[in-house]
XYZ file of C-alpha atoms in Angstrom:
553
model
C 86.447 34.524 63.650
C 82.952 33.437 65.296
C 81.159 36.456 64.409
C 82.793 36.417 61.508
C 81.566 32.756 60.428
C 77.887 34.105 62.225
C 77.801 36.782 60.329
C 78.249 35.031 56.697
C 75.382 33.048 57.379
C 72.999 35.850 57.755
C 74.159 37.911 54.480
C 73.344 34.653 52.593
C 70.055 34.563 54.546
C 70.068 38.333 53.143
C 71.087 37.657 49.756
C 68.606 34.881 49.182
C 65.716 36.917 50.500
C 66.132 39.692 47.917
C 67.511 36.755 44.734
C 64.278 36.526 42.702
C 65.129 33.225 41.349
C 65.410 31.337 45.046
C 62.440 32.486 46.854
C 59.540 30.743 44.842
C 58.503 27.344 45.998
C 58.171 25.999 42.641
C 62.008 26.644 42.142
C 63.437 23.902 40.228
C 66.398 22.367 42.726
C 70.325 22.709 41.383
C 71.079 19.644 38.871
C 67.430 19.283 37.592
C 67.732 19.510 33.569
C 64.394 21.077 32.797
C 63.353 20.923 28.967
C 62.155 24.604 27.379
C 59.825 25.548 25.245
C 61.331 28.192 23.446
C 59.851 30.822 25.820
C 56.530 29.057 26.282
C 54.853 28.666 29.133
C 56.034 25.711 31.522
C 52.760 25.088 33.083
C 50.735 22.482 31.375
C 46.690 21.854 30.768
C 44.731 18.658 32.353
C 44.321 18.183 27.924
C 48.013 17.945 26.929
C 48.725 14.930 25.549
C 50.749 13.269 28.181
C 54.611 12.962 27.194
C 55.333 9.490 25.163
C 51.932 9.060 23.536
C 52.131 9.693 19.561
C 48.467 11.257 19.226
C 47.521 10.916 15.369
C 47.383 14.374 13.406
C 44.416 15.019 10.681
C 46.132 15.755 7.635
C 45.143 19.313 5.913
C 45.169 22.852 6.402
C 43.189 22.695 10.181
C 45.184 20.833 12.793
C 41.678 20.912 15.411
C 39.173 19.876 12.826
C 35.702 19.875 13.092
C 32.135 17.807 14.951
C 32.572 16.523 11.532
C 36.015 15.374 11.042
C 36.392 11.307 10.723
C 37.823 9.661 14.015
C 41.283 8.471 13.562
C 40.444 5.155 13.579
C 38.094 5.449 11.188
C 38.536 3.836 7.176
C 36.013 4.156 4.049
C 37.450 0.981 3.094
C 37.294 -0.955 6.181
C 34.654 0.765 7.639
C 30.933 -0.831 8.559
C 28.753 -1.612 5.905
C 25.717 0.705 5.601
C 21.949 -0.317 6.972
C 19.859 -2.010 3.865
C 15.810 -1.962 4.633
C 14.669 -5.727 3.865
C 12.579 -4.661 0.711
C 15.436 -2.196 -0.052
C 15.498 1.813 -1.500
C 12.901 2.313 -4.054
C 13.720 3.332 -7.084
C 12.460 7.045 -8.430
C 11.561 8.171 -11.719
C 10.861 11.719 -12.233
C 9.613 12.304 -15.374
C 11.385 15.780 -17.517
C 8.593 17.060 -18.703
C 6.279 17.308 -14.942
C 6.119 20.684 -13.550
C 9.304 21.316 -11.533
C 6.861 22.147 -8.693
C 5.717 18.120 -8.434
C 9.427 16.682 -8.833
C 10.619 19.050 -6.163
C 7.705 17.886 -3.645
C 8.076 14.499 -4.686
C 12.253 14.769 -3.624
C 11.675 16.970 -0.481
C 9.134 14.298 0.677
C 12.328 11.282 0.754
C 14.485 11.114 2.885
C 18.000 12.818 1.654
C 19.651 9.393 2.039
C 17.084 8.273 -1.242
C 17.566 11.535 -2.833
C 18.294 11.238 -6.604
C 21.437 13.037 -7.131
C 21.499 16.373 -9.126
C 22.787 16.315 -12.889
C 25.773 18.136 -13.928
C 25.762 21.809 -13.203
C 25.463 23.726 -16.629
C 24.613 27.277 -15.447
C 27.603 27.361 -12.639
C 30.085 30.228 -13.248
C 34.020 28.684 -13.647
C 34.525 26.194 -11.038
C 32.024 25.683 -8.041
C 28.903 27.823 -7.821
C 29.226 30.705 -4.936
C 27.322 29.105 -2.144
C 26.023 31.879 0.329
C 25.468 33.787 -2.828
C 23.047 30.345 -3.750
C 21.299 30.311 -0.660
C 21.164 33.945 -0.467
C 19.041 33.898 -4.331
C 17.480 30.918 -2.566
C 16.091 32.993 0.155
C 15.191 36.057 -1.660
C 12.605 33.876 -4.014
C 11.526 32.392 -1.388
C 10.707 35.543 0.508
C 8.845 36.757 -2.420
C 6.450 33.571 -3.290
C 5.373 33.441 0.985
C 4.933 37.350 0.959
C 2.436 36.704 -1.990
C 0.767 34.343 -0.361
C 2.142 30.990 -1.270
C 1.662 28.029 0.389
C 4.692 27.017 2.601
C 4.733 23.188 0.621
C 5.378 25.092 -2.641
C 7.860 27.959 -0.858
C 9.615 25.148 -0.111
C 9.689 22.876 -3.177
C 10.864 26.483 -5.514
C 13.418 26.857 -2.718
C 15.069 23.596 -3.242
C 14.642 23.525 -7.431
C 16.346 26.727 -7.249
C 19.403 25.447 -5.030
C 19.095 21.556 -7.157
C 19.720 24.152 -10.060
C 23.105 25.129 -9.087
C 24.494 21.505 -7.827
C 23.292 22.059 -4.026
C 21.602 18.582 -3.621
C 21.841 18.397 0.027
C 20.116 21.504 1.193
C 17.141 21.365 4.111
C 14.905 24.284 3.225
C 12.443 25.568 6.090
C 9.025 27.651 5.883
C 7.144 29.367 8.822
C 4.519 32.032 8.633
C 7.512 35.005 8.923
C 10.846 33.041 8.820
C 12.874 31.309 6.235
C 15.846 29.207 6.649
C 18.261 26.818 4.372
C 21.004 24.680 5.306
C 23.584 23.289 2.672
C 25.959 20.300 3.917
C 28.579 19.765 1.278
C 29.241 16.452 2.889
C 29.587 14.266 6.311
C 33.091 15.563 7.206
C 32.236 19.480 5.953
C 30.421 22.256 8.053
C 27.348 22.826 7.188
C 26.018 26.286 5.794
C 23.218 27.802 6.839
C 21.291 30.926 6.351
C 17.964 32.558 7.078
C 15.674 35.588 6.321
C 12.612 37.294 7.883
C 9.711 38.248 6.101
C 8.536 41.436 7.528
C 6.448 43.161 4.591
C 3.440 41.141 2.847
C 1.580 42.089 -0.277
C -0.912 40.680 -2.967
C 0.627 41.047 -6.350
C -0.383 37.527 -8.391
C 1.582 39.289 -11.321
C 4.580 39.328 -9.753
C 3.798 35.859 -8.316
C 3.405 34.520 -11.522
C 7.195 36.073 -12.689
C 8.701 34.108 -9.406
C 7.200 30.841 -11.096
C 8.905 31.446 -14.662
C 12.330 32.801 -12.849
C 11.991 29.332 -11.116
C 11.166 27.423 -14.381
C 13.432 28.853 -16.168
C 16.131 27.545 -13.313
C 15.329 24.581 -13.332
C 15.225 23.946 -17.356
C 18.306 22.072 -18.479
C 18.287 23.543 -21.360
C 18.507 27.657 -19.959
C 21.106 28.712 -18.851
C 21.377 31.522 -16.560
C 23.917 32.469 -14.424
C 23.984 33.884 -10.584
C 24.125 37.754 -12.132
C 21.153 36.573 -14.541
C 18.909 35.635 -12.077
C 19.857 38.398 -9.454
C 18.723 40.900 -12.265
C 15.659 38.996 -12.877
C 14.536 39.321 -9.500
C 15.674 42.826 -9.280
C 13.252 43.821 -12.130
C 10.638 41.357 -10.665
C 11.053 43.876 -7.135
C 10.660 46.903 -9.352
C 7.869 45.838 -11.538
C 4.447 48.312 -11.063
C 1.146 47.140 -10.601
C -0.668 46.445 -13.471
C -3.962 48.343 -12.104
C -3.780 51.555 -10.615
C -5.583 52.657 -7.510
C -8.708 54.145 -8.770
C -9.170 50.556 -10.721
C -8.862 48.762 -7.733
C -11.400 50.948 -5.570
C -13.652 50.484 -9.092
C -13.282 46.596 -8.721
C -14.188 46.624 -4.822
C -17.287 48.502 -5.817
C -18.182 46.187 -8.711
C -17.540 43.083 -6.264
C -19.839 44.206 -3.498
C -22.279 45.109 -5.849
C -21.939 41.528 -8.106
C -22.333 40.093 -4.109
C -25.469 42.035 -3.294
C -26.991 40.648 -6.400
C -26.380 37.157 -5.506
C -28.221 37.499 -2.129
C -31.067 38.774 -3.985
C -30.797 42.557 -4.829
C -31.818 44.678 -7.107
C -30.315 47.476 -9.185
C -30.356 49.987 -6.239
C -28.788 47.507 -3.776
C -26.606 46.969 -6.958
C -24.787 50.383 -6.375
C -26.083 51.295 -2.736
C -23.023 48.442 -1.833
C -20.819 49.591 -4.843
C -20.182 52.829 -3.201
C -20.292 51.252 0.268
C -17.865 49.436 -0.530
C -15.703 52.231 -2.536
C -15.872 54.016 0.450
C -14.578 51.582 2.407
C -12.093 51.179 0.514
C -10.734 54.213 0.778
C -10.786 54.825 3.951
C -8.546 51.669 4.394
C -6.227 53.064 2.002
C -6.199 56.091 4.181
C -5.374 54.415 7.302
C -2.490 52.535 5.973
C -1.121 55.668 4.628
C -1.289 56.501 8.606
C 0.331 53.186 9.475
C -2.458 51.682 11.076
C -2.209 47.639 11.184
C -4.271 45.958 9.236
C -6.696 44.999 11.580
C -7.977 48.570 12.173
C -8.010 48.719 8.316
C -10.564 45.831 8.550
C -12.553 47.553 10.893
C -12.543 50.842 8.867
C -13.407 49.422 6.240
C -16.985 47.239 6.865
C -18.292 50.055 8.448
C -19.196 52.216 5.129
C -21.191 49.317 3.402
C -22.813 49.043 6.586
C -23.897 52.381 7.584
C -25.352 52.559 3.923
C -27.764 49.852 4.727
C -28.844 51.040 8.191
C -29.249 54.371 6.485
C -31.805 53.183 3.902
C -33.493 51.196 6.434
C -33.707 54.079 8.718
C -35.096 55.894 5.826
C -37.882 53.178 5.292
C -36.483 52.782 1.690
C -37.871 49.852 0.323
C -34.643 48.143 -0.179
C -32.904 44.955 0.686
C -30.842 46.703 3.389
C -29.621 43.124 4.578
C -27.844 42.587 0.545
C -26.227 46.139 0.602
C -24.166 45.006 4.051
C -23.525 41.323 2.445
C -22.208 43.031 -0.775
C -19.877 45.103 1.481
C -18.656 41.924 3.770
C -17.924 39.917 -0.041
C -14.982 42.359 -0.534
C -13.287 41.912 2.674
C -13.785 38.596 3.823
C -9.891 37.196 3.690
C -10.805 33.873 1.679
C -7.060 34.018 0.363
C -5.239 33.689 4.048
C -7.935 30.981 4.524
C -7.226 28.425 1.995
C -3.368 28.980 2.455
C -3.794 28.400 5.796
C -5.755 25.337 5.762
C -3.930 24.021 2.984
C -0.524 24.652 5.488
C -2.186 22.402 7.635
C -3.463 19.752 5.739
C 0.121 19.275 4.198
C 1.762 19.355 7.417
C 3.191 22.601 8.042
C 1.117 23.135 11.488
C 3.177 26.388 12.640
C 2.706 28.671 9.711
C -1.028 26.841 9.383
C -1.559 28.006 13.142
C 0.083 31.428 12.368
C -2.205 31.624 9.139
C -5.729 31.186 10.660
C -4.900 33.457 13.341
C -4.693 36.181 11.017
C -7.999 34.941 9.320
C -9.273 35.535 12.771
C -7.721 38.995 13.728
C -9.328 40.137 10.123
C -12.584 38.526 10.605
C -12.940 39.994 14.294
C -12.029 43.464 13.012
C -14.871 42.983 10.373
C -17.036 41.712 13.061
C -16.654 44.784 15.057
C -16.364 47.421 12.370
C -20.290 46.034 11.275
C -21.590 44.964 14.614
C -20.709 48.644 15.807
C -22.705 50.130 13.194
C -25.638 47.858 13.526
C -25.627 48.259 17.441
C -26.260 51.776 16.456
C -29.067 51.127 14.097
C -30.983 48.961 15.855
C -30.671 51.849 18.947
C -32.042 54.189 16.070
C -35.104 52.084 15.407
C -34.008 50.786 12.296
C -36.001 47.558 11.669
C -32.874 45.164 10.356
C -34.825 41.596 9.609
C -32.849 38.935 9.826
C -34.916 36.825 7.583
C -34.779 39.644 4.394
C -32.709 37.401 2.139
C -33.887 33.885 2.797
C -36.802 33.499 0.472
C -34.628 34.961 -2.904
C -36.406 34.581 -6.103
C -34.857 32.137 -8.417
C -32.836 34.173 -10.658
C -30.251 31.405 -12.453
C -28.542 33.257 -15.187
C -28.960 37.076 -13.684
C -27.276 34.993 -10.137
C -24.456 33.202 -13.173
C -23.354 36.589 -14.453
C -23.276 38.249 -11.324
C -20.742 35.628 -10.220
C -18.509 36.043 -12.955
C -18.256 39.547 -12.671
C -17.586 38.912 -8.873
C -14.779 36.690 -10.064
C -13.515 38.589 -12.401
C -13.063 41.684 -9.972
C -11.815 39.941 -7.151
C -8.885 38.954 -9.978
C -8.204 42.565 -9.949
C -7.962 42.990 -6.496
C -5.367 40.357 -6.745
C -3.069 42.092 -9.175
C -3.133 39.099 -11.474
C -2.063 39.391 -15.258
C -4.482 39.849 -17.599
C -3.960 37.094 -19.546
C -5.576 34.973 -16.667
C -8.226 37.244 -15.669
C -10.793 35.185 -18.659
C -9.966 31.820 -17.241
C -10.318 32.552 -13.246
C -13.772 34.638 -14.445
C -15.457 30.884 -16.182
C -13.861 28.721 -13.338
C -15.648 31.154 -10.700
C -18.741 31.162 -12.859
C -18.320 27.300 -13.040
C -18.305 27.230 -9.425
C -21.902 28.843 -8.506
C -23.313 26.771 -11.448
C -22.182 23.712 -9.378
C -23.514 25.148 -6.312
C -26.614 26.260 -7.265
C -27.658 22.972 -8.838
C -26.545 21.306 -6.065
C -28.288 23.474 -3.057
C -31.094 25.290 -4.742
C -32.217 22.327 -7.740
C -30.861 19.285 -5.628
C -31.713 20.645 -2.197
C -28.384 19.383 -0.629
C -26.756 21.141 2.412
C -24.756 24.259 1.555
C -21.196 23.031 3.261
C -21.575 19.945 1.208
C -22.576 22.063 -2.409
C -19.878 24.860 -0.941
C -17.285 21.876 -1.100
C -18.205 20.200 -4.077
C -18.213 23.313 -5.773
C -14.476 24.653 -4.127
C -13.397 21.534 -5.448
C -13.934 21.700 -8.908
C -11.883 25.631 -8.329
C -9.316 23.526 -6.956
C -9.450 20.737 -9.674
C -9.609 23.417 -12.674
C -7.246 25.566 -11.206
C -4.324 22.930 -10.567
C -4.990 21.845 -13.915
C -4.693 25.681 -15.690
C -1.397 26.039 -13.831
C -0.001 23.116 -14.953
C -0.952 23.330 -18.170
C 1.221 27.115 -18.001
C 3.781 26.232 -15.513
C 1.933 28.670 -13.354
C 1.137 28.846 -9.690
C -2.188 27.887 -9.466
C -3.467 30.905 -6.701
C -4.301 33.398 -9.992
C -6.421 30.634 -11.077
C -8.268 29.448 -8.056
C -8.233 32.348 -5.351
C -10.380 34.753 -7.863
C -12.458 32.078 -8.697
C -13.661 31.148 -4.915
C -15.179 34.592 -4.527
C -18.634 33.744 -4.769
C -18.900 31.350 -2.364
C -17.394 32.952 0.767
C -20.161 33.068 3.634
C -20.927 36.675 3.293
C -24.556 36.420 4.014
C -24.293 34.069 6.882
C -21.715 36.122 8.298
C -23.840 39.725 8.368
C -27.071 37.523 9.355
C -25.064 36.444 12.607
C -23.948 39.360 13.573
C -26.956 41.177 13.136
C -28.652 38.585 15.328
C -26.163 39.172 18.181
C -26.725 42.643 17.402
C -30.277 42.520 18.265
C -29.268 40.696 21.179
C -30.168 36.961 20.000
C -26.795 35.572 21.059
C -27.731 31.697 20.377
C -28.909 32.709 17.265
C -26.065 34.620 16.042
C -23.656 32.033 17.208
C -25.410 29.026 14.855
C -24.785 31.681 11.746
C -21.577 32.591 12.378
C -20.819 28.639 12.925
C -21.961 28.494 9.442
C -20.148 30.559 8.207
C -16.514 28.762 10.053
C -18.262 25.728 8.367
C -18.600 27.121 4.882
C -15.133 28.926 4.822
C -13.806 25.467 5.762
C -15.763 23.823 3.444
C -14.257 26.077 0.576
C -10.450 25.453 2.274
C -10.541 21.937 2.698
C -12.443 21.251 -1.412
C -9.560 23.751 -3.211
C -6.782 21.515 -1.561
C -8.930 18.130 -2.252
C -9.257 19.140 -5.743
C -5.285 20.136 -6.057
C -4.371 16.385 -4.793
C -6.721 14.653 -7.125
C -5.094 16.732 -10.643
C -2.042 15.603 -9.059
C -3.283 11.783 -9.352
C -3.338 12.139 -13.373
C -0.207 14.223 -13.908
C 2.901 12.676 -14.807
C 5.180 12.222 -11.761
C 6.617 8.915 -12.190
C 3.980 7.584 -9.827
C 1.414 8.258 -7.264
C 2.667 5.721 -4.979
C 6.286 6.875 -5.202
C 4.700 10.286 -4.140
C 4.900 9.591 -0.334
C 3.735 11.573 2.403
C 5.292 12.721 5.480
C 5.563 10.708 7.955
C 4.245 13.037 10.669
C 1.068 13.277 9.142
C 0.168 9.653 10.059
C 0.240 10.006 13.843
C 3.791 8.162 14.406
């Protein structure tokens, strides 16, 4: 009876050791009434909502909401009342008829708060316009106007007409030198949307520039109405469009440039077409490389040498040319006067990254010009040529034979650009307009060439603002073209043929020049932009703020 009541013991020791449901530690003891969750867990997380506390739900389809949700608490009706500036908002009034490219500035520079809001949407599809399909059309104009070489203020501004257009008033567009990006926020308590897009390829093509601008017009009239599939197949055909000029029309127009330049720096009819096929050649063997997918830079370089191996050549063979002209012709056709005013425009508006990213490729492109010609001359000079780098200081006055060879300059350099044809007479008088100014002012008046260069860039930039408003136009076709004759070609080649012949201090005071003179031109095409823009019609000039971070604070 002992062993028996020992032994019992022991097979319940035995049982309980193999029972799965009495050897945890976390067993829960006999006459505990656990609640279960139908087969949920039972352990718990340091967020549950402790047992007892009614936690308020947000009504709708999501039970987590959003960063943007309301608190619980919170009440339109009761809630704070919203800040007031003492002198209050001030009213806007954006007249119908300014160019959509003024109104859109003048918005993007207010706050969104101040923001008139958009009128009813008319070109919409049934119901609420697609809005990644929006941002997406947003984008893709976008990419098109900064790979022609847009300014970023205007990428921008044709970014947000084209989302105002289809009811998105609170979109954030951005612009650096290879990036674009757009945000859309429906409202405070809805995610935002954003979207982006790289710009990888870049190409000058004013034409199709110019078709961007009316797709973007025509957007933003009130009175067209074209739908999302519309204006995807207008910008399809706008992709596909050809060139107006073919190839052997563009190598034609480099030659005809250089030679136009030579003539301004005093040469005659050999130096006329000495640089025209200098420069055809040079030409062509850039086209040649880039077939090879070489970057541009070694295109640069490929390209000065021609014009100046020509000119070394004839001085080399004692031909009783102006050797220096031939080489300034050739350096007229590549200096990148286009990236230069975009760039310094990008900065003087306040768009410092894709300014910074713009001036460095001024200066990759200049360096590979600088090397391309100093290489050459190193090797004339080594050959005995006798380069003189005062050749083309004392130049003959030659008024009307110097007018015409600037318009033909102009009107070549429009060519190069791919611009329509129906601008190619008005960019040809605004460049001739332009050396008119400057010659009276340096040669007659005997003032300073950055100050005539200036003057001068800014009537381009005055006429040309003016021409594309008067068309609804960008105004690049009209002033780009047109700032061909002044670009510091000559004070460029005299510089580097100075370092060349080892005359460093020399070189380095005409190649400061020349940064002086291409600034000169920069800085007067954007001064003469902002003063149209004082006598257009944008409700006001005062009411045409600028950004804040432009004013140091």
């Amino acid at each position: 009876m002992t062993e028996a009541a020992d032994r019992k013991p022991r097979s319940d020791e035995a049982r309980t050791t193999y029972d799965p449901e009495l050897t945890s530690e976390f067993t829960v003891p006999e006459g505990l009434a656990v609640p279960r969750n139908g087969g949920e867990s039972d352990t718990t997380s340091e967020f549950a909502v402790p047992k007892g506390l009614d936690a308020p739900h947000p009504s709708g389809a999501e039970a987590e909401g959003s960063a943007f949700t309301p608190p619980s608490g919170y009440s339109i009706q009761h809630g704070p009342t919203a800040f007031t500036p003492p002198n209050g908002f001030p009213a806007v009034s954006l007249t119908k008829d300014a160019p959509w490219q003024d109104r859109m500035r003048t918005m993007l520079r207010m706050p969104v708060a101040e923001r008139p809001a958009p009128e009813p949407v008319q070109k919409a599809e049934e119901g609420a316009p697609a809005v990644p399909r929006v941002l997406d059309l947003t984008l893709r104009i976008g990419e098109l106007l900064l790979a022609g070489g847009e300014n970023a203020e205007d990428v921008e501004a044709a970014m947000f007409a084209v989302c105002r257009s289809y009811g998105l008033d609170r979109c954030e567009p951005s612009v650096t030198f290879t990036l674009l990006s757009i945000s859309h926020q429906p409202s405070l308590v809805d995610d935002p949307v954003m979207a982006s897009r790289t710009v990888r390829r870049r190409g000058t093509d004013y034409t199709r520039l110019a078709a961007v601008f009316r797709l973007v017009d025509d957007l933003t009239d009130p009175e067209t109405h074209i739908s999302l599939e519309e204006a995807y197949g207008r910008l399809a055909e706008i992709r596909r469009n050809r060139h107006p000029y073919p190839g052997w029309a563009l190598t034609s127009a480099s030659g005809l440039l250089a030679g136009a330049a030579s003539v301004l720096v005093g040469g005659d009819l050999v130096v006329f077409f000495a640089a025209a096929l200098g420069a055809m050649l040079g030409d062509r063997l850039a086209w040649l490389c880039a077939g090879r997918g070489l970057p541009e830079f070694y295109q640069f370089t490929a390209a000065a040498m021609p014009p100046a191996a020509i000119g070394v050549m004839l001085t080399v063979a004692h031909v009783d040319v102006r050797a220096s002209a031939v080489i300034t012709g050739g350096l007229f056709a590549l200096l990148p006067g286009r990236a230069l005013v975009a760039g310094v425009q990008d900065g003087l508006t306040g768009f410092y990254i894709t300014a910074s990213a713009r001036l460095l490729e001024v200066m990759y492109f200049f360096t590979g010009i600088v090397i391309g010609v100093l290489t050459i001359l190193y090797f004339g000079v080594k050959l005995g040529g006798r380069l003189n780098p005062e050749a083309a200081v004392n130049i003959e006055g030659r008024p009307l034979l110097q007018i015409a060879a600037s318009m033909l300059l102009s009107l070549t350099f429009a060519v190069l650009l791919q611009q329509e044809r129906s601008t190619v007479l008005a960019v040809t008088l605004n460049g001739g307009v332009a050396w008119t100014v400057y010659g009276a002012m340096h040669d007659v008046g005997g003032i300073s060439p950055v100050a005539s260069t200036a003057v001068a860039a800014g009537l381009v930039g005055l006429f040309g603002q003016l021409l594309s408003r008067y068309r609804f136009a960008s105004a690049l076709p009209y002033t780009t073209a047109a700032i061909g004759p002044l670009l510091p070609g000559s004070a460029t080649y005299f510089g580097l043929l100075s370092i060349a012949q080892n005359d460093i201090d020399k070189g380095l005071v005409s190649l400061a020049k020349a940064v002086s003179l291409a600034m000169a031109i920069a800085i007067g095409v954007n001064l003469g932009s902002e003063i149209s823009r004082l006598f257009l019609r944008v409700g006001s000039a005062r009411k045409r703020r600028a950004a804040k971070r432009t004013r140091g604070f």
